[in-house]
Tab-separated table of C-alpha atoms in Angstrom:
chain	number	residue	atom	x	y	z
A	1	UNK	CA	0.000	0.000	0.000
A	2	UNK	CA	1.336	3.415	-0.872
A	3	UNK	CA	-0.623	5.788	1.365
A	4	UNK	CA	0.041	6.289	5.062
A	5	UNK	CA	-2.301	4.477	7.402
A	6	UNK	CA	-3.851	5.713	10.613
A	7	UNK	CA	-3.329	3.945	13.929
A	8	UNK	CA	-6.955	2.816	13.819
A	9	UNK	CA	-6.453	1.180	10.427
A	10	UNK	CA	-3.278	-0.557	11.587
A	11	UNK	CA	-5.077	-1.740	14.720
A	12	UNK	CA	-7.973	-3.104	12.688
A	13	UNK	CA	-5.669	-5.020	10.333
A	14	UNK	CA	-3.614	-6.373	13.245
A	15	UNK	CA	-6.775	-7.441	15.061
A	16	UNK	CA	-5.995	-5.395	18.159
A	17	UNK	CA	-7.228	-2.173	19.730
A	18	UNK	CA	-5.855	1.263	18.883
A	19	UNK	CA	-4.482	1.668	22.455
A	20	UNK	CA	-2.505	-1.565	21.928
A	21	UNK	CA	-0.894	-0.097	18.798
A	22	UNK	CA	-0.144	3.030	20.809
A	23	UNK	CA	1.519	0.890	23.492
A	24	UNK	CA	3.755	-0.694	20.854
A	25	UNK	CA	4.672	2.724	19.492
A	26	UNK	CA	5.614	3.900	22.982
A	27	UNK	CA	7.712	0.846	23.849
A	28	UNK	CA	5.383	-0.377	26.605
A	29	UNK	CA	6.324	-3.797	27.981
A	30	UNK	CA	2.735	-4.990	28.595
A	31	UNK	CA	2.225	-6.250	25.027
A	32	UNK	CA	2.628	-9.873	23.946
A	33	UNK	CA	5.693	-10.417	21.770
A	34	UNK	CA	3.640	-11.940	18.936
A	35	UNK	CA	1.311	-8.934	18.954
A	36	UNK	CA	4.249	-6.550	19.015
A	37	UNK	CA	5.850	-8.259	16.017
A	38	UNK	CA	2.594	-8.157	14.038
A	39	UNK	CA	2.042	-4.455	14.774
A	40	UNK	CA	5.669	-3.560	14.002
A	41	UNK	CA	5.436	-5.407	10.685
A	42	UNK	CA	2.334	-3.414	9.730
A	43	UNK	CA	3.894	-0.121	10.833
A	44	UNK	CA	6.830	-0.893	8.582
A	45	UNK	CA	4.609	-2.100	5.730
A	46	UNK	CA	2.563	1.101	5.770
A	47	UNK	CA	5.669	3.266	6.227
A	48	UNK	CA	4.068	4.752	9.332
A	49	UNK	CA	6.003	7.669	10.813
A	50	UNK	CA	4.775	9.612	13.775
A	51	UNK	CA	5.371	13.346	13.476
A	52	UNK	CA	6.598	15.158	16.545
A	53	UNK	CA	4.121	17.944	16.103
A	54	UNK	CA	1.251	15.474	16.221
A	55	UNK	CA	2.311	13.528	19.304
A	56	UNK	CA	3.641	13.919	22.805
A	57	UNK	CA	6.862	15.911	22.856
A	58	UNK	CA	10.161	14.079	23.007
A	59	UNK	CA	12.280	14.183	26.132
A	60	UNK	CA	15.344	16.481	26.200
A	61	UNK	CA	17.569	13.405	26.172
A	62	UNK	CA	20.222	12.122	23.831
A	63	UNK	CA	20.539	8.346	23.974
A	64	UNK	CA	24.234	7.329	23.751
A	65	UNK	CA	24.769	3.607	23.156
A	66	UNK	CA	28.199	1.930	23.263
A	67	UNK	CA	29.224	-1.635	22.527
A	68	UNK	CA	31.331	-1.339	25.713
A	69	UNK	CA	32.228	1.340	28.244
A	70	UNK	CA	35.394	0.041	29.836
A	71	UNK	CA	38.126	2.139	28.213
A	72	UNK	CA	39.436	5.709	28.163
A	73	UNK	CA	38.393	5.767	24.510
A	74	UNK	CA	34.733	5.840	25.574
A	75	UNK	CA	35.402	8.705	27.999
A	76	UNK	CA	36.654	10.903	25.150
A	77	UNK	CA	33.435	10.227	23.234
A	78	UNK	CA	31.273	10.970	26.293
A	79	UNK	CA	33.151	14.242	26.796
A	80	UNK	CA	32.337	15.344	23.252
A	81	UNK	CA	28.652	14.471	23.564
A	82	UNK	CA	28.444	16.239	26.927
A	83	UNK	CA	29.896	19.405	25.390
A	84	UNK	CA	26.973	19.553	22.959
A	85	UNK	CA	24.082	18.480	25.172
A	86	UNK	CA	25.149	20.835	27.978
A	87	UNK	CA	24.999	23.701	25.498
A	88	UNK	CA	21.519	22.555	24.460
A	89	UNK	CA	20.191	22.133	28.007
A	90	UNK	CA	19.780	18.395	27.471
A	91	UNK	CA	20.890	15.248	29.293
A	92	UNK	CA	22.581	12.016	28.203
A	93	UNK	CA	21.359	8.453	28.787
A	94	UNK	CA	24.214	5.934	28.584
A	95	UNK	CA	23.856	2.275	27.712
A	96	UNK	CA	26.088	-0.509	26.448
A	97	UNK	CA	25.653	-3.821	24.694
A	98	UNK	CA	28.380	-5.663	26.658
A	99	UNK	CA	30.692	-6.026	23.672
A	100	UNK	CA	27.983	-7.025	21.181
A	101	UNK	CA	27.841	-4.894	18.058
A	102	UNK	CA	24.056	-5.073	17.914
A	103	UNK	CA	21.590	-3.901	20.532
A	104	UNK	CA	18.698	-6.022	21.715
A	105	UNK	CA	14.973	-5.382	21.660
A	106	UNK	CA	14.859	-4.688	25.401
A	107	UNK	CA	17.223	-1.746	24.874
A	108	UNK	CA	15.075	-0.487	22.019
A	109	UNK	CA	11.894	-0.815	24.081
A	110	UNK	CA	13.506	1.413	26.708
A	111	UNK	CA	14.413	3.983	24.067
A	112	UNK	CA	10.846	4.017	22.710
A	113	UNK	CA	9.483	4.491	26.228
A	114	UNK	CA	11.884	7.368	26.993
A	115	UNK	CA	11.217	9.106	23.644
A	116	UNK	CA	14.622	10.821	23.445
A	117	UNK	CA	15.429	13.633	21.051
A	118	UNK	CA	17.669	11.170	19.204
A	119	UNK	CA	20.046	8.239	19.421
A	120	UNK	CA	23.828	8.128	18.904
A	121	UNK	CA	25.294	4.648	18.443
A	122	UNK	CA	29.047	4.171	18.923
A	123	UNK	CA	30.578	1.167	17.131
A	124	UNK	CA	27.156	-0.419	17.355
A	125	UNK	CA	24.508	-0.863	14.725
A	126	UNK	CA	20.827	-1.386	14.194
A	127	UNK	CA	19.240	-4.018	12.020
A	128	UNK	CA	16.599	-2.985	9.496
A	129	UNK	CA	13.721	-3.806	11.829
A	130	UNK	CA	15.188	-1.652	14.604
A	131	UNK	CA	15.839	1.191	12.196
A	132	UNK	CA	12.202	0.987	11.089
A	133	UNK	CA	10.994	1.129	14.689
A	134	UNK	CA	12.944	4.320	15.413
A	135	UNK	CA	11.935	5.862	12.089
A	136	UNK	CA	8.243	5.142	12.709
A	137	UNK	CA	8.485	7.063	16.015
A	138	UNK	CA	10.410	9.923	14.351
A	139	UNK	CA	13.463	9.314	16.553
A	140	UNK	CA	16.576	10.151	14.493
A	141	UNK	CA	19.800	8.186	14.905
A	142	UNK	CA	23.453	8.557	13.889
A	143	UNK	CA	26.270	5.995	13.980
A	144	UNK	CA	29.721	7.081	15.137
A	145	UNK	CA	32.798	5.089	14.079
A	146	UNK	CA	30.678	2.283	12.602
A	147	UNK	CA	32.096	-1.218	12.983
A	148	UNK	CA	30.696	-2.261	9.617
A	149	UNK	CA	29.430	-0.467	6.552
A	150	UNK	CA	26.412	1.584	7.711
A	151	UNK	CA	25.182	1.946	4.142
A	152	UNK	CA	24.689	5.022	2.019
A	153	UNK	CA	21.371	6.012	3.588
A	154	UNK	CA	22.386	6.143	7.262
A	155	UNK	CA	24.050	9.202	8.816
A	156	UNK	CA	27.508	8.330	10.178
A	157	UNK	CA	30.589	10.085	11.538
A	158	UNK	CA	34.037	8.510	11.309
A	159	UNK	CA	37.658	9.357	10.734
A	160	UNK	CA	40.305	8.841	8.057
A	161	UNK	CA	41.563	5.491	9.327
A	162	UNK	CA	43.361	4.549	6.086
A	163	UNK	CA	45.258	7.837	6.034
A	164	UNK	CA	46.198	7.287	9.666
A	165	UNK	CA	47.617	3.849	8.893
A	166	UNK	CA	49.641	5.321	6.030
A	167	UNK	CA	50.975	8.181	8.180
A	168	UNK	CA	52.049	5.880	11.026
A	169	UNK	CA	53.871	3.479	8.719
A	170	UNK	CA	55.510	6.197	6.620
A	171	UNK	CA	56.851	7.797	9.779
A	172	UNK	CA	58.604	4.556	10.666
A	173	UNK	CA	59.843	4.084	7.096
A	174	UNK	CA	61.242	7.621	7.064
A	175	UNK	CA	63.201	6.807	10.231
A	176	UNK	CA	64.855	3.922	8.365
A	177	UNK	CA	62.809	0.963	9.587
A	178	UNK	CA	62.206	-1.742	7.008
A	179	UNK	CA	60.953	-4.580	9.186
A	180	UNK	CA	57.751	-3.101	10.590
A	181	UNK	CA	55.168	-5.200	12.377
A	182	UNK	CA	51.567	-4.457	13.206
A	183	UNK	CA	49.289	-5.484	16.052
A	184	UNK	CA	45.841	-4.733	14.652
A	185	UNK	CA	42.266	-4.844	15.823
A	186	UNK	CA	39.719	-7.291	14.382
A	187	UNK	CA	39.901	-7.368	10.597
A	188	UNK	CA	36.092	-7.559	10.330
A	189	UNK	CA	35.791	-4.084	11.879
A	190	UNK	CA	35.820	-1.412	9.201
A	191	UNK	CA	38.117	0.989	11.094
A	192	UNK	CA	40.636	-1.776	11.826
A	193	UNK	CA	40.651	-3.035	8.257
A	194	UNK	CA	41.257	0.499	6.964
A	195	UNK	CA	44.288	0.917	9.270
A	196	UNK	CA	45.695	-2.423	8.115
A	197	UNK	CA	45.200	-1.418	4.479
A	198	UNK	CA	46.937	1.903	5.111
A	199	UNK	CA	49.881	0.113	6.736
A	200	UNK	CA	50.200	-2.242	3.789
A	201	UNK	CA	49.851	0.546	1.193
A	202	UNK	CA	52.631	2.592	2.841
A	203	UNK	CA	54.975	-0.401	2.797
A	204	UNK	CA	54.309	-1.379	-0.793
A	205	UNK	CA	54.475	2.136	-2.237
A	206	UNK	CA	57.912	2.477	-0.623
A	207	UNK	CA	59.056	-0.796	-2.178
A	208	UNK	CA	59.004	-2.784	1.064
A	209	UNK	CA	57.310	-6.144	0.624
A	210	UNK	CA	54.320	-6.801	2.859
A	211	UNK	CA	55.090	-9.744	5.131
A	212	UNK	CA	51.896	-11.356	6.514
A	213	UNK	CA	53.999	-12.974	9.254
A	214	UNK	CA	54.536	-9.521	10.775
A	215	UNK	CA	50.883	-8.708	11.317
A	216	UNK	CA	48.827	-9.933	14.253
A	217	UNK	CA	45.131	-9.411	14.945
A	218	UNK	CA	43.286	-9.162	18.219
A	219	UNK	CA	40.796	-6.963	20.035
A	220	UNK	CA	41.429	-3.296	20.750
A	221	UNK	CA	42.578	-4.086	24.292
A	222	UNK	CA	45.797	-3.991	26.320
A	223	UNK	CA	45.854	-7.783	26.597
A	224	UNK	CA	46.160	-8.376	22.858
A	225	UNK	CA	48.878	-5.758	22.552
A	226	UNK	CA	50.819	-7.671	25.162
A	227	UNK	CA	50.108	-11.177	23.868
A	228	UNK	CA	50.559	-10.514	20.153
A	229	UNK	CA	53.469	-8.194	20.863
A	230	UNK	CA	55.296	-11.006	22.650
A	231	UNK	CA	54.755	-13.243	19.618
A	232	UNK	CA	56.313	-10.689	17.279
A	233	UNK	CA	59.192	-9.759	19.570
A	234	UNK	CA	60.183	-13.376	20.226
A	235	UNK	CA	60.795	-13.975	16.532
A	236	UNK	CA	64.419	-14.624	15.572
A	237	UNK	CA	64.272	-11.790	13.051
A	238	UNK	CA	61.975	-9.564	15.088
A	239	UNK	CA	60.615	-6.244	13.784
A	240	UNK	CA	62.470	-3.063	14.736
A	241	UNK	CA	59.185	-1.149	14.861
A	242	UNK	CA	55.524	-1.998	15.486
A	243	UNK	CA	52.393	-0.034	14.632
A	244	UNK	CA	49.463	-0.888	16.905
A	245	UNK	CA	45.766	-0.552	16.094
A	246	UNK	CA	45.168	1.692	19.101
A	247	UNK	CA	46.912	3.188	22.144
A	248	UNK	CA	45.694	0.483	24.523
A	249	UNK	CA	47.403	-2.168	22.401
A	250	UNK	CA	50.533	0.007	22.407
A	251	UNK	CA	50.536	-0.055	26.220
A	252	UNK	CA	50.351	-3.843	26.127
A	253	UNK	CA	53.258	-3.849	23.685
A	254	UNK	CA	55.258	-1.659	26.076
A	255	UNK	CA	54.737	-4.317	28.739
A	256	UNK	CA	55.843	-7.107	26.385
A	257	UNK	CA	58.999	-5.183	25.445
A	258	UNK	CA	59.898	-4.604	29.102
A	259	UNK	CA	59.401	-8.285	29.856
A	260	UNK	CA	61.882	-9.184	27.099
A	261	UNK	CA	64.410	-6.540	28.153
A	262	UNK	CA	63.883	-4.348	25.090
A	263	UNK	CA	64.110	-0.566	25.383
A	264	UNK	CA	61.734	1.836	23.646
A	265	UNK	CA	62.772	3.491	21.365
A	266	UNK	CA	66.417	2.312	21.418
A	267	UNK	CA	65.580	-1.302	20.549
A	268	UNK	CA	61.975	-0.968	19.372
A	269	UNK	CA	59.929	1.916	17.963
A	270	UNK	CA	56.195	1.965	18.698
A	271	UNK	CA	53.348	3.950	17.123
A	272	UNK	CA	49.789	3.830	18.472
A	273	UNK	CA	46.427	5.119	17.274
A	274	UNK	CA	43.857	7.388	19.014
A	275	UNK	CA	46.012	9.824	21.040
A	276	UNK	CA	44.264	9.167	24.332
A	277	UNK	CA	45.464	11.353	27.237
A	278	UNK	CA	47.493	8.424	28.607
A	279	UNK	CA	49.655	8.500	25.462
A	280	UNK	CA	51.332	11.633	26.837
A	281	UNK	CA	51.881	10.190	30.298
A	282	UNK	CA	53.497	6.803	29.629
A	283	UNK	CA	57.261	6.437	29.543
A	284	UNK	CA	58.398	7.171	26.969
A	285	UNK	CA	55.499	9.310	25.703
A	286	UNK	CA	53.829	7.521	22.802
A	287	UNK	CA	54.030	8.565	19.161
A	288	UNK	CA	50.517	7.999	17.872
A	289	UNK	CA	47.939	8.858	15.253
A	290	UNK	CA	45.447	11.331	16.649
A	291	UNK	CA	41.857	10.298	16.069
A	292	UNK	CA	39.755	13.357	17.018
A	293	UNK	CA	37.348	11.405	19.212
A	294	UNK	CA	35.915	14.369	21.118
A	295	UNK	CA	35.349	16.331	17.923
A	296	UNK	CA	33.814	13.277	16.222
A	297	UNK	CA	31.383	12.910	19.115
A	298	UNK	CA	30.505	16.598	18.977
A	299	UNK	CA	29.786	16.417	15.242
A	300	UNK	CA	27.698	13.255	15.665
A	301	UNK	CA	25.686	14.694	18.581
A	302	UNK	CA	25.045	17.904	16.677
A	303	UNK	CA	23.942	15.860	13.655
A	304	UNK	CA	21.380	13.952	15.757
A	305	UNK	CA	19.952	17.170	17.196
A	306	UNK	CA	19.787	18.837	13.780
A	307	UNK	CA	17.933	15.822	12.370
A	308	UNK	CA	15.459	16.039	15.252
A	309	UNK	CA	14.843	19.684	14.357
A	310	UNK	CA	14.185	18.824	10.745
A	311	UNK	CA	17.557	20.033	9.476
A	312	UNK	CA	19.144	17.156	7.538
A	313	UNK	CA	22.950	17.286	7.139
A	314	UNK	CA	24.493	18.300	3.812
A	315	UNK	CA	26.336	14.944	3.803
A	316	UNK	CA	25.264	11.686	5.463
A	317	UNK	CA	28.866	10.519	5.901
A	318	UNK	CA	31.420	12.754	7.634
A	319	UNK	CA	35.064	11.679	8.148
A	320	UNK	CA	37.291	13.875	10.301
A	321	UNK	CA	41.017	13.988	9.591
A	322	UNK	CA	43.634	12.031	11.532
A	323	UNK	CA	47.131	13.400	12.190
A	324	UNK	CA	50.441	11.968	13.385
A	325	UNK	CA	51.631	13.128	16.808
A	326	UNK	CA	55.372	12.531	17.214
A	327	UNK	CA	56.665	11.902	20.722
A	328	UNK	CA	59.506	9.836	22.167
A	329	UNK	CA	58.576	6.221	21.369
A	330	UNK	CA	60.076	6.246	17.858
A	331	UNK	CA	63.671	6.595	16.674
A	332	UNK	CA	65.993	5.269	14.002
A	333	UNK	CA	66.540	1.491	14.221
A	334	UNK	CA	69.698	0.206	15.942
A	335	UNK	CA	72.667	0.761	13.620
A	336	UNK	CA	73.542	-2.925	13.143
A	337	UNK	CA	69.938	-3.871	12.442
A	338	UNK	CA	69.528	-0.937	10.058
A	339	UNK	CA	72.603	-1.951	8.033
A	340	UNK	CA	71.442	-5.583	7.823
A	341	UNK	CA	67.929	-4.722	6.624
A	342	UNK	CA	69.275	-2.065	4.245
A	343	UNK	CA	71.466	-4.687	2.555
A	344	UNK	CA	68.482	-7.033	2.274
A	345	UNK	CA	66.311	-4.225	0.885
A	346	UNK	CA	68.910	-3.146	-1.723
A	347	UNK	CA	69.466	-6.745	-2.870
A	348	UNK	CA	65.843	-7.134	-4.005
């Protein structure tokens, strides 16, 4: 059907009362799951969309949903969102999906009941049914740093991850390193894959062969930086430099290097990604790629609020620039190692 339907018409087709349809729209829990599914299907089928002017006003809330909240990375995002909502006289509701990259129906029911101004999802996503439920209630949503491809029709804010991977690797190449390892995040995450691709592109455009044995994958946590870093550093022909997928992995790599008696940067150069505040405080201070997390969060929060006010963005996808921040964790490779790898490089 092409025309919009009224709640009464949807109720009649679903075989329920109009108040029951209203309960589904408002995320009320006292509706049988089978009834809820049938009503949601009809709302989607008819393309029903509640207009704010014709319904109860939304709450001055911005719903901020993370896949996890356990790192300093999340605090930088929260800071950016707070900067915007404080200016707007709004509040933030925080939730997390305990590491899952999709949010469950119980979370969505809570959102529908709270009727926030909008929803900002960090590294998380919504399936098509969930998107339809928010759209039918006229609750806008934006994805920040999407784990997968959000599609061309969903508003998203990210960063230039590929450029960051290139910049980190070129910095090490310019210092004279030729055997450069990488401890990456999960390859199935879009941001991680882009950093890996940037690392590989920088190597190959310089004439340095990509060696798959020098790349390790894990989660974006300290533990994988330590564990995978040990694997790389215990190799007979270990790398003289390692680029990590984020700063937390770099801290784990620091620990692995200390355990093996290696000095940073005298024996091993390290580059991270994110530029969290702790990157300036560790010893030695970490060279890293700055991902403007606070600014990304501010842009994403502003985008949600603008959508709620009926002001669509000029572009649905916004990528903020990364930049290399040079500190004390990188230096030229040890002279003997540099001469050996230079001979190998020139012989190719």
